[in-house]
Coordinates of C-alpha atoms in Angstrom, one line a residue:
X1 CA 0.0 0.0 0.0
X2 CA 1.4 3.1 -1.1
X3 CA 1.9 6.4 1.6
X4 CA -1.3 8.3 -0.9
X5 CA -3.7 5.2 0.0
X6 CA -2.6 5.3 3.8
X7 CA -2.9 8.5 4.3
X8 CA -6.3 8.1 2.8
X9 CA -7.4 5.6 4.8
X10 CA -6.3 6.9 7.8
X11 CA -7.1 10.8 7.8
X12 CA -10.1 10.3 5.5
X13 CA -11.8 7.3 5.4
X14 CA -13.3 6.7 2.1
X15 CA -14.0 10.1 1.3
X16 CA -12.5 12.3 -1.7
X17 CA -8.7 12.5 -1.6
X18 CA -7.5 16.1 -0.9
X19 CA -4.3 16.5 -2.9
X20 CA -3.3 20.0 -1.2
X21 CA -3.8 18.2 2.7
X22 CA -2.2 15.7 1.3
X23 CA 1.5 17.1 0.4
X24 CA 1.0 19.0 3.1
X25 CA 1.5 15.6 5.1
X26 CA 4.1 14.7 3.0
X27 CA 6.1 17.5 3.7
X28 CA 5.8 16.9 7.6
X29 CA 6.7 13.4 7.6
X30 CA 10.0 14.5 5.4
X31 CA 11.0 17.6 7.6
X32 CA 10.8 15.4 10.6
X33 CA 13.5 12.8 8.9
X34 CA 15.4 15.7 8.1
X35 CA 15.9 16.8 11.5
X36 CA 16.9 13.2 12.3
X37 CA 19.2 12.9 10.1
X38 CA 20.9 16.2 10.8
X39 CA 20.8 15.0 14.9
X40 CA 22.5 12.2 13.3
X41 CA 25.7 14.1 11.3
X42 CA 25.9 16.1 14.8
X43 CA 25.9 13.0 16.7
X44 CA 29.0 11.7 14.2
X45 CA 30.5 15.4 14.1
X46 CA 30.8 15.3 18.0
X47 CA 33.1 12.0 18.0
X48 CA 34.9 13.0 15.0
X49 CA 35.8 16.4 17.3
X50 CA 36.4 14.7 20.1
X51 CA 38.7 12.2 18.7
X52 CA 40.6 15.0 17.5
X53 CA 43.9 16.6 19.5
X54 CA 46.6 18.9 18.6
X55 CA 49.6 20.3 19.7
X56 CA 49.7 23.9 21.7
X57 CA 46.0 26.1 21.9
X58 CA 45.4 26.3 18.3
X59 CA 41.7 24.8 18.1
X60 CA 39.3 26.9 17.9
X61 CA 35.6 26.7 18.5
X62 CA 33.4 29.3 17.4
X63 CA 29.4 29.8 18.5
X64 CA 27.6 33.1 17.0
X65 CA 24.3 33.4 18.1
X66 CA 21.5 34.8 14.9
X67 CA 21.2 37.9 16.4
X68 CA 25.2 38.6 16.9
X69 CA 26.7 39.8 13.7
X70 CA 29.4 38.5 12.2
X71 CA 31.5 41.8 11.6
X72 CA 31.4 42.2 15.5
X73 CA 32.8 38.5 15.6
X74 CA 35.6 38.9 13.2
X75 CA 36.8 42.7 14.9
X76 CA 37.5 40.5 18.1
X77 CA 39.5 38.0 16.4
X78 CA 41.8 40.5 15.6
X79 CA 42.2 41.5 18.6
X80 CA 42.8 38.1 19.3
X81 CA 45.4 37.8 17.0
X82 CA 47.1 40.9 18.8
X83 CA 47.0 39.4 21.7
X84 CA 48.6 35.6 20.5
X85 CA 51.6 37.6 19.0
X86 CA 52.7 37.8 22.7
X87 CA 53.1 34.2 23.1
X88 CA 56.6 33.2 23.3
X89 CA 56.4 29.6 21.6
X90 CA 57.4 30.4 18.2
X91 CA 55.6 27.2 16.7
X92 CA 52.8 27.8 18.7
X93 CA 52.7 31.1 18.0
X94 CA 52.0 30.4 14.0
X95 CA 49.6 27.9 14.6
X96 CA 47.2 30.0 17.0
X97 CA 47.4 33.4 14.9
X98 CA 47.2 30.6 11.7
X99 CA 44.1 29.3 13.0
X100 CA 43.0 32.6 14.1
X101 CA 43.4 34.0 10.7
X102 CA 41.7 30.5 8.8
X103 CA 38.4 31.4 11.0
X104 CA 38.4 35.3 9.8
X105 CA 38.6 33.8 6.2
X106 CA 36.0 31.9 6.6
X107 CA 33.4 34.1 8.2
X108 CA 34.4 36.2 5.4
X109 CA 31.7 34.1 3.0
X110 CA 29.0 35.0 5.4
X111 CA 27.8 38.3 4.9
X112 CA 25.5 38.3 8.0
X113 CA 24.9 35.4 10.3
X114 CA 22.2 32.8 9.3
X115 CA 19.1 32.5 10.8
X116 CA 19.5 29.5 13.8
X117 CA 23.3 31.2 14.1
X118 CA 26.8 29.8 13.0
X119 CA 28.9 27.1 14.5
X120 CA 32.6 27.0 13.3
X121 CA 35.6 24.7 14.1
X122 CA 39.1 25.6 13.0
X123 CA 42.7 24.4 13.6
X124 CA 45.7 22.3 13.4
X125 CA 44.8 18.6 14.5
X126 CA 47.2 15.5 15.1
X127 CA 46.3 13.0 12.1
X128 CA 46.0 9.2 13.0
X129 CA 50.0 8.2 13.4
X130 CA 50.3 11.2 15.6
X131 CA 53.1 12.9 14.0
X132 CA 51.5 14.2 10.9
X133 CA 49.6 17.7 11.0
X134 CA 46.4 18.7 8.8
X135 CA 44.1 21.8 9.4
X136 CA 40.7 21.5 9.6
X137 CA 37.6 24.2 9.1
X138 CA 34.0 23.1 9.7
X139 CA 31.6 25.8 9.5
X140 CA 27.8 25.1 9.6
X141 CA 24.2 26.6 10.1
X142 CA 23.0 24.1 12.8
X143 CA 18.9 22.6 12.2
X144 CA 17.8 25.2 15.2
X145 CA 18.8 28.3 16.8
X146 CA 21.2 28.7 19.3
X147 CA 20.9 30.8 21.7
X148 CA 24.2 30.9 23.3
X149 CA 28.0 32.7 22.1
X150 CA 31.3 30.9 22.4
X151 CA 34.9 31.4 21.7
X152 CA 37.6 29.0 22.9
X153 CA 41.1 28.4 21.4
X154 CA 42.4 25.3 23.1
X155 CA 44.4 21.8 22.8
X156 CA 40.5 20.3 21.9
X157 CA 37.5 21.3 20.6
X158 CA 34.7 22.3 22.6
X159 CA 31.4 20.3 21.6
X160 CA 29.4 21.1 24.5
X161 CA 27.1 23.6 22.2
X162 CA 26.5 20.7 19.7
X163 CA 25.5 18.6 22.9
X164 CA 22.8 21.0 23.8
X165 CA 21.3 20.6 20.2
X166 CA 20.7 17.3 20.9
X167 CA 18.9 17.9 24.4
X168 CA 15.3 16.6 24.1
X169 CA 14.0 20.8 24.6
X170 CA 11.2 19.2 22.2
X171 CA 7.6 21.0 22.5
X172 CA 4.6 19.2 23.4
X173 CA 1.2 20.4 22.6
X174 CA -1.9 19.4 24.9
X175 CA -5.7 19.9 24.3
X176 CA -7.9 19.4 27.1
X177 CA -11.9 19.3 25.9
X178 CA -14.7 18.1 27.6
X179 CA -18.9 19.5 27.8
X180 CA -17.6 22.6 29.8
X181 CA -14.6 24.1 27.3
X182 CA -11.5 23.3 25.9
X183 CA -7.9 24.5 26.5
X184 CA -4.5 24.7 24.4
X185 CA -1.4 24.1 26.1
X186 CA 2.5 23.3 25.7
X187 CA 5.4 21.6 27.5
X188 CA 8.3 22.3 27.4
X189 CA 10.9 20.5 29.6
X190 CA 9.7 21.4 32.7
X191 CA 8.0 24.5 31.5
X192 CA 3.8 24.2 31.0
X193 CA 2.1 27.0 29.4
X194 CA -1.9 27.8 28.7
X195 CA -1.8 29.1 25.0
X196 CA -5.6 29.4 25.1
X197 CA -9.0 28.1 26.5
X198 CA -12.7 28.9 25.8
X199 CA -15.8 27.9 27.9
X200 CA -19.1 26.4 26.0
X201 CA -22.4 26.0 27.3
X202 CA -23.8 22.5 25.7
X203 CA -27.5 21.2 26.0
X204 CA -27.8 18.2 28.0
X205 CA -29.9 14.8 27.6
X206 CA -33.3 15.0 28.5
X207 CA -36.5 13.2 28.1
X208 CA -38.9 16.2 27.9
X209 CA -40.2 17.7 24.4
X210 CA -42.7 15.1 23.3
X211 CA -43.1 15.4 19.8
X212 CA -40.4 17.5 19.4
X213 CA -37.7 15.9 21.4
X214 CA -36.1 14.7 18.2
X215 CA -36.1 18.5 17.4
X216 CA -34.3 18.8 20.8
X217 CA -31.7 16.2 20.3
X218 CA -30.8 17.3 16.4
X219 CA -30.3 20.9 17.9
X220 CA -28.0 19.1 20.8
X221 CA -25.9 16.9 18.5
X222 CA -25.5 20.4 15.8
X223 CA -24.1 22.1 18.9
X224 CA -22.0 19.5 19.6
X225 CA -20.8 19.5 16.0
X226 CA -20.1 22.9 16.0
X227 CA -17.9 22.7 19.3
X228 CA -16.2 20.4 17.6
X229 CA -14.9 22.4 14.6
X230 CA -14.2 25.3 16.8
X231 CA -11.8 22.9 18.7
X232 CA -10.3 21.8 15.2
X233 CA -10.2 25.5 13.9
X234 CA -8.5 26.3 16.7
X235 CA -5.9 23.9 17.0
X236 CA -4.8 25.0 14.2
X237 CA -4.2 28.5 15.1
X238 CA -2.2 27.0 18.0
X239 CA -0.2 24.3 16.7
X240 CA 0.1 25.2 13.4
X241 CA 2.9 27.7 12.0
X242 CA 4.5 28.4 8.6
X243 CA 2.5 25.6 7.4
X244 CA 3.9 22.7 9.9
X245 CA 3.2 21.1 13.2
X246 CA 5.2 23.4 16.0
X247 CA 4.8 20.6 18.5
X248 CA 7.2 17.4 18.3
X249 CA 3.8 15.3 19.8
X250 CA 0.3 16.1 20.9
X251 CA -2.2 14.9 23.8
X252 CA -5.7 14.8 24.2
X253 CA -7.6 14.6 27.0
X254 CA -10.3 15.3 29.0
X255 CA -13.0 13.7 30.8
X256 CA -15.6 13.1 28.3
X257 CA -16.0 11.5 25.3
X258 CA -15.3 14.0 23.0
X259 CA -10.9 13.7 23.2
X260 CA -12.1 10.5 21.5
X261 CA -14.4 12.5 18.9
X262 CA -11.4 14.7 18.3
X263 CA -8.9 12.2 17.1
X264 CA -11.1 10.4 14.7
X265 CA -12.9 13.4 13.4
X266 CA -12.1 14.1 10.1
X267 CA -12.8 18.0 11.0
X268 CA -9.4 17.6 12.7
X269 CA -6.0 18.8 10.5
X270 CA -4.2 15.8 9.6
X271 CA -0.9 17.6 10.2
X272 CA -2.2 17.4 13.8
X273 CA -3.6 14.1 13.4
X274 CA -0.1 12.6 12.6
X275 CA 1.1 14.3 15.4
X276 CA -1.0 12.4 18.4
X277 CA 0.9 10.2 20.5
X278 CA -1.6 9.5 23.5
X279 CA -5.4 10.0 24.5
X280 CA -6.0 10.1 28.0
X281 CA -8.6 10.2 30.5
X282 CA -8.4 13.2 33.5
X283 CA -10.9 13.3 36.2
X284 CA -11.2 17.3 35.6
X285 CA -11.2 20.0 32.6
X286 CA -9.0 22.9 32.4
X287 CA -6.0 23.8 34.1
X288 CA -6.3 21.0 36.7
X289 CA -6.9 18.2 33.8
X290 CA -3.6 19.9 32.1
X291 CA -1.5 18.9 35.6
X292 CA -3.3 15.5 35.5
X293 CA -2.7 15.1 31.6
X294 CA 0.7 15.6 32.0
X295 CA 1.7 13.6 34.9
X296 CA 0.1 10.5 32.4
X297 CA 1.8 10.7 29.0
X298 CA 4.9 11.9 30.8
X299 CA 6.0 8.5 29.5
X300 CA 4.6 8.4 26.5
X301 CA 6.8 11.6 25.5
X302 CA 10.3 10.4 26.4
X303 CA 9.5 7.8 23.9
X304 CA 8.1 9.7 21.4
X305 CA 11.0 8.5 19.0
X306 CA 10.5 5.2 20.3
X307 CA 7.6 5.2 19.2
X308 CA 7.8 6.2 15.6
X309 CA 10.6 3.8 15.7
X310 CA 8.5 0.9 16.5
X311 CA 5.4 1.4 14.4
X312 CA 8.1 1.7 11.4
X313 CA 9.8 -1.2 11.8
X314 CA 6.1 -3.3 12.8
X315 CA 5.0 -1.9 9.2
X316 CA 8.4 -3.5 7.6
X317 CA 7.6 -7.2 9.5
X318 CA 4.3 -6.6 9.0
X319 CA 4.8 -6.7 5.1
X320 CA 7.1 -9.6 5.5
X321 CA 4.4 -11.8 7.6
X322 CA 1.9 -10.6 4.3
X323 CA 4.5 -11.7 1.8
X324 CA 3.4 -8.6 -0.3
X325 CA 6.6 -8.4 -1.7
X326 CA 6.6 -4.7 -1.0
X327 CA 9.4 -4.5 1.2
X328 CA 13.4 -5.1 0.7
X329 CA 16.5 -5.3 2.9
X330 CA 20.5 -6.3 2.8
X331 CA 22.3 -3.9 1.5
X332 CA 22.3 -5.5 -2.6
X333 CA 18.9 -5.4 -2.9
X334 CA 18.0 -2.4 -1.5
X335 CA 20.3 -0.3 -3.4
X336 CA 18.8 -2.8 -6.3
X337 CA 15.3 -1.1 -5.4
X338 CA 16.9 2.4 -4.9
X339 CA 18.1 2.1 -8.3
X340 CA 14.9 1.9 -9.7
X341 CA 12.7 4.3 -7.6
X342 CA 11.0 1.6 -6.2
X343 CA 11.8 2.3 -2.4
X344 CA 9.3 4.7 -0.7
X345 CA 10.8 4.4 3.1
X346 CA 14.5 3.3 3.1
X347 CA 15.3 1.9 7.1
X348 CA 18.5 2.0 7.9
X349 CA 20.3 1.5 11.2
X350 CA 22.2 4.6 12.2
X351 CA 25.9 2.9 13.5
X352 CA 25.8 0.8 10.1
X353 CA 29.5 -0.1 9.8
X354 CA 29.0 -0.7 6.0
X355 CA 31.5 1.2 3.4
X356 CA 30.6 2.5 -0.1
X357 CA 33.9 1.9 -2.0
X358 CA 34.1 3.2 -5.3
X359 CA 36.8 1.3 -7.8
X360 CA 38.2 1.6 -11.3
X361 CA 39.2 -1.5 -13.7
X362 CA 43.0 -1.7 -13.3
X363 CA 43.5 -1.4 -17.3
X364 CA 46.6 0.5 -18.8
X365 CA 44.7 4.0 -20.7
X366 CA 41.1 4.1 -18.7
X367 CA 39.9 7.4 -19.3
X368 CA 39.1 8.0 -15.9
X369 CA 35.4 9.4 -17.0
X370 CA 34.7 6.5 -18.3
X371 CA 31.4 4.9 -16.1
X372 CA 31.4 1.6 -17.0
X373 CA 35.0 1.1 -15.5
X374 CA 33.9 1.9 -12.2
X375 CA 32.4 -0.5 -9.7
X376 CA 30.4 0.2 -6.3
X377 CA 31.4 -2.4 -3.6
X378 CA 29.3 -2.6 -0.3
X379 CA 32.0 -3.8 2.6
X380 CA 32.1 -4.5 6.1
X381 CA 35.7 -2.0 7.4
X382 CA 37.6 -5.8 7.9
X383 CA 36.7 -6.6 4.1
X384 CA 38.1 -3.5 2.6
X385 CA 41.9 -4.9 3.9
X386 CA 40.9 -7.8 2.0
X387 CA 42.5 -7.8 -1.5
X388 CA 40.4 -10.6 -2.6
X389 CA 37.5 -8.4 -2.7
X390 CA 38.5 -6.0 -5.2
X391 CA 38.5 -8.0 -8.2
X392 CA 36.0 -7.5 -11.2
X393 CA 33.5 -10.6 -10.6
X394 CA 33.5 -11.0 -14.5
X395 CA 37.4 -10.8 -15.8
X396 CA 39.0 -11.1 -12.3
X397 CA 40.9 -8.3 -13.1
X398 CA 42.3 -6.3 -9.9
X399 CA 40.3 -3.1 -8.7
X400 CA 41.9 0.5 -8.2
X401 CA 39.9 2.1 -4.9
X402 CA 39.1 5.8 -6.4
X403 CA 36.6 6.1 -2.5
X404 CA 36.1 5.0 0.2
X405 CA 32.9 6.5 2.3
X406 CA 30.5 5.8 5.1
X407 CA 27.5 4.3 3.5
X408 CA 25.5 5.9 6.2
X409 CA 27.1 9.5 5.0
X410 CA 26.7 9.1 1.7
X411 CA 23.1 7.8 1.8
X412 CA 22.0 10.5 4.3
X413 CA 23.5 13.2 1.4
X414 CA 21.8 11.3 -2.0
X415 CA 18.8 9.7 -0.6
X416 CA 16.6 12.4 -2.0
X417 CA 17.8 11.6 -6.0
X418 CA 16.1 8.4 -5.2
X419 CA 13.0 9.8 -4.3
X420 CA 12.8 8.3 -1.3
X421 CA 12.7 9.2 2.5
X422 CA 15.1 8.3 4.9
X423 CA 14.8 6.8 8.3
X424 CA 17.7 6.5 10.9
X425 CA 16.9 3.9 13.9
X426 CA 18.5 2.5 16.7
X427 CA 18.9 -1.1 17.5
X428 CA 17.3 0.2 21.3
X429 CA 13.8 -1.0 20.5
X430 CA 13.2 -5.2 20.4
X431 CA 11.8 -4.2 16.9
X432 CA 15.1 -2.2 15.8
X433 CA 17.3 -4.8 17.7
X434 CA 15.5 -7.9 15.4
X435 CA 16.2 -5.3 12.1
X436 CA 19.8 -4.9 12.7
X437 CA 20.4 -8.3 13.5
X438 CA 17.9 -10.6 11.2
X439 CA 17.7 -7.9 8.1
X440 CA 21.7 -6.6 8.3
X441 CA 20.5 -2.9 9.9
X442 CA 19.0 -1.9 5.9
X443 CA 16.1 -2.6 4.3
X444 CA 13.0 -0.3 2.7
X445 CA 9.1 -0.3 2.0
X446 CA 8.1 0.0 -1.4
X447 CA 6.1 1.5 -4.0
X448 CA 5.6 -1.4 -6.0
X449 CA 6.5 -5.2 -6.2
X450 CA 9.9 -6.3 -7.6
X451 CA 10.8 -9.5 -8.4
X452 CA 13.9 -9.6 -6.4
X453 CA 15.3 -13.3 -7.1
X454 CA 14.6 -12.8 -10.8
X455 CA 16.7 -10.0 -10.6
X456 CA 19.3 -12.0 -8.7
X457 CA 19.3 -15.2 -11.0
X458 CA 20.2 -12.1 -14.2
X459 CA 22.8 -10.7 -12.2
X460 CA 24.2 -14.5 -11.7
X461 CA 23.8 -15.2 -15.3
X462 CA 25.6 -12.0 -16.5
X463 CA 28.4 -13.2 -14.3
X464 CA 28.6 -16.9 -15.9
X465 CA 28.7 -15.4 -19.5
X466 CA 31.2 -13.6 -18.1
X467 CA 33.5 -16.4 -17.5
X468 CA 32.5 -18.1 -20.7

């Protein structure tokens, strides 16, 4: 089943499909894997800078904050660089006012500081065998603002500002609704705020009106109706900002029926709908049902990832189980599917040790653009000191390595020019633990069927004519 015909069935039952809600959904679901995935190259970028050492103070790390500009930065860098001419090392003495000076360069391409501020990393690092020297500048917008300033030369880089990036400061949006009104709240941390409540006056049941207490109870359920979409209407305003979600998760509760009435309305935005991640009953309505609501899906929240995690992966067994033949994983037949636009969610585990190593035909006079003397091996990092692996499956002749990448890098770069989206997990969950270790930590759900072991039995075939 395709993500149209999901989303279809899920938000709108049966009814006409609304192409403009629709992308609007699509959008979300990408944007949130975005934000993932860039958690994920800070996760990597913080062990990369931490591994990293050099000789004297000439690291620096470099934190601007949006609203500091970047002409005041580069002013007290010179005056740093005044300042450094005092130090009485000589060779330390180039390498801070060096590193000094590769950091004004560089802040020289910005001509203002960009929006969610600048992080930069600059300096002379030990390489591998420890005697060797390379400099190394890493400048980047980070995936939200930051709202603190930094400047350190030292021995190491400071990563504690790419730490708090990855502190769970997610939002949390809450809507408490029962018979008496309905209220609009956020958490944040430990911060709870009251965005907005309303009061309503609803009929109740009753057995009077005679003849006309069908009248009665028509007029009661069109109230009801309209309280309804005035809770919808205005979720939106709250929840709802340059056309995506503003909370990470969202609650409903209340004390009545109608937090159930709410999530299964089709009145209510599917942006939002995506979004809930627990309905719960509380004794009381307003403020007091907000304390209450929030003391029970505390739990629910800290595994909000979790979460999306396991219903992902359930989908992918789920589709096995089925034998739909809409699914894929190892790492050969999912770049098989890639290839072909076939994959609509690729899975991939997150500390995948695999290696995209990109070889040339050993052959005296290869033009070097030609692309049908290159080959794309998929290796574990104790295969690739394996000479018997680089040889071309059909002549045998020896391999020249041109790269040699992280799969998990270079997929998280080029996922999108196979038009499909891109899911990092952990193996934390039983569900993610059961991926990494029965399916090899890749796999996808797709569009359409492929016959994979047709495919296979070519490939095999093309590699006995080979030999012939």
């Amino acid at each position: 089943m395709c993500i149209r015909d999901r989303y279809q069935r899920r938000v709108h039952g049966d009814s006409k499909f609304n192409l403009r809600k629709f992308y609007q959904y699509i959008e979300m679901e990408v944007d949130n894997n975005q934000i993932q995935i860039q958690q994920w190259r800070i996760k990597k970028l913080i062990k990369t800078l931490e591994e990293s050492k050099g000789n004297g103070t000439s690291m620096i790390s470099l934190v601007v904050p949006p609203k500091k500009k970047v002409s005041d930065i580069s002013k007290m860098l010179t005056e740093e660089i005044g300042k450094a001419t005092n130090i009485k090392d000589r060779v330390n003495r180039q390498s801070v006012i060096g590193a000094m000076t590769s950091t004004q360069e560089r802040l020289k391409l910005y001509t203002k500081t960009p929006n969610n501020g600048l992080i930069l990393f600059c300096g002379t690092i030990l390489s591998e065998d420890g005697k060797t020297e390379k400099k190394v500048v890493i400048d980047f917008e980070p995936y939200k603002p930051i709202n603190q300033s930094l400047y350190q030369c030292d021995n190491l880089f400071h990563t504690e500002p790419l730490r708090e990036l990855l502190d769970n400061d997610q939002t949390f949006g809450f809507i408490i609704v029962d018979g008496n009104g309905a209220l609009y709240g956020t958490l944040q941390g430990n911060a709870r705020d009251i965005k907005f409540k309303f009061t309503v006056e609803l009929p109740k049941k009753h057995g009077r009106g005679g003849q006309s207490s069908v009248r009665f109870a028509r007029l009661r359920m069109e109230k009801r109706h309209n309280y309804l979409r005035k809770v919808c209407e205005i979720a939106v305003q709250q929840f709802i900002e340059d056309n995506q979600p503003n909370v990470a998760g969202l609650v409903l509760a209340g004390s009545a029926d109608f937090k159930n009435e709410l999530a299964t309305t089709q009145m209510f935005d599917p942006r939002l709908a995506a979004k809930i991640v627990k309905v719960v009953d509380v004794s009381y309505g307003g403020e007091n049902g907000f304390n209450q609501a929030i003391e029970l899906s505390l739990e629910a929240l800290q595994n909000v990832r979790f979460v999306q995690e396991k219903k992902l992966i359930t989908q992918f067994f789920e589709e096995i189980s089925k034998e739909s033949g809409l699914y894929v994983y190892g790492i050969d037949d999912t770049m098989s599917a890639l290839a072909q636009g076939a994959v609509e969610k690729l899975v991939l585990y997150e500390n995948l040790e695999i290696r995209r190593v990109t070889c040339r035909l050993k052959e005296a006079g290869v033009d070097e653009n030609d692309l049908t003397k290159l080959r794309i091996l998929y290796l574990l990092p104790h295969q690739c000191l394996d000479s018997k692996y680089f040889k071309d499956k059909q002549t045998q002749q020896e391999l020249d390595i041109i790269e040699n990448v992280s799969f998990t890098e270079w997929i998280s770069e080029n996922y999108t020019s196979f038009g499909a989206t891109l899911f990092l997990i952990t193996n934390k969950s039983p569900e993610g633990f059961q991926f990494v270790k029965g399916f090899g930590g890749i796999g996808g759900l797709l569009r359409y069927k492929l016959d994979m072991e047709a495919q296979a039995f070519e490939d095999y075939q093309d590699d006995e004519d080979g030999f012939i």
